[in-house]
């Protein structure tokens, strides 16, 4: 999926009243948009995959993934090494 398609998807969902009431306007940086594009293409992402994909440290990958979970865009599944992130079911 192209970056433009992901941006359009995020903006469309951000404008949705129910979503906006639940989590507010979704503001994403370029790296977060790239993460969502990766998830759209692969179905999920792990911290390690993000480290390799974006060439960032474990800490930065964790911060980005946590931010996307807090914004209500991604959902954390699993624990420890089995942790991965997927689209929120109603997003």
Coordinates of C-alpha atoms in Angstrom, one line a residue:
X1 CA 0.0 0.0 0.0
X2 CA 1.4 3.4 -0.9
X3 CA 2.2 6.1 1.7
X4 CA -0.5 8.3 0.2
X5 CA -3.1 5.5 0.6
X6 CA -2.1 5.1 4.3
X7 CA -2.3 8.9 4.9
X8 CA -5.8 9.0 3.2
X9 CA -6.9 6.0 5.3
X10 CA -5.7 7.6 8.6
X11 CA -7.2 11.0 7.7
X12 CA -10.6 9.4 6.8
X13 CA -10.7 7.5 10.1
X14 CA -9.5 10.6 12.0
X15 CA -12.5 12.5 10.6
X16 CA -14.9 9.8 11.7
X17 CA -16.9 11.2 14.6
X18 CA -16.9 8.1 16.8
X19 CA -13.2 7.6 16.5
X20 CA -12.5 11.3 17.1
X21 CA -14.7 11.3 20.2
X22 CA -12.8 8.2 21.4
X23 CA -9.2 9.1 20.7
X24 CA -9.2 12.6 19.3
X25 CA -7.6 13.7 16.0
X26 CA -4.9 11.2 15.0
X27 CA -1.6 13.0 14.3
X28 CA 1.1 10.9 12.9
X29 CA 4.7 11.6 11.9
X30 CA 6.3 10.2 8.8
X31 CA 7.9 7.2 10.6
X32 CA 4.5 6.3 12.1
X33 CA 2.9 6.5 8.6
X34 CA 5.6 4.2 7.3
X35 CA 4.9 1.7 10.2
X36 CA 1.2 1.7 9.3
X37 CA 2.1 1.1 5.6
X38 CA 4.3 -1.9 6.7
X39 CA 1.5 -3.3 8.9
X40 CA -1.0 -2.9 6.0
X41 CA 1.3 -4.8 3.7
X42 CA 2.5 -7.5 6.2
X43 CA -0.5 -7.8 8.5
X44 CA 1.6 -7.1 11.6
X45 CA 4.9 -5.7 12.9
X46 CA 7.3 -6.6 15.7
X47 CA 9.8 -4.3 17.5
X48 CA 12.6 -6.2 15.8
X49 CA 11.0 -5.8 12.4
X50 CA 10.6 -2.1 13.0
X51 CA 14.2 -1.8 14.1
X52 CA 15.4 -3.4 10.8
X53 CA 12.8 -1.6 8.6
X54 CA 13.4 1.9 10.0
X55 CA 17.0 1.4 11.2
X56 CA 16.2 2.6 14.7
X57 CA 17.1 1.4 18.2
X58 CA 15.0 -1.0 20.3
X59 CA 13.9 2.0 22.5
X60 CA 12.8 4.2 19.5
X61 CA 10.9 1.3 18.0
X62 CA 9.2 0.7 21.3
X63 CA 8.3 4.4 21.7
X64 CA 6.8 4.6 18.2
X65 CA 4.8 1.4 18.6
X66 CA 3.6 2.5 22.0
X67 CA 2.5 5.8 20.6
X68 CA 0.5 4.1 17.9
X69 CA -1.2 1.9 20.5
X70 CA -2.0 5.0 22.7
X71 CA -3.5 6.7 19.6
X72 CA -5.8 3.7 19.1
X73 CA -4.4 2.8 15.7
X74 CA -2.5 -0.4 16.5
X75 CA -3.2 -3.1 19.0
X76 CA -0.5 -4.9 21.0
X77 CA -0.8 -8.7 21.0
X78 CA 1.3 -11.3 22.7
X79 CA 4.0 -11.0 25.3
X80 CA 7.8 -10.9 25.4
X81 CA 9.4 -12.1 22.2
X82 CA 5.9 -13.0 20.8
X83 CA 4.7 -9.4 21.0
X84 CA 3.5 -8.0 17.7
X85 CA 1.3 -5.1 16.7
X86 CA -1.8 -5.3 14.4
X87 CA -4.5 -2.9 13.2
X88 CA -7.1 -2.2 15.9
X89 CA -10.2 -4.2 14.9
X90 CA -12.5 -1.2 14.4
X91 CA -9.9 1.0 12.7

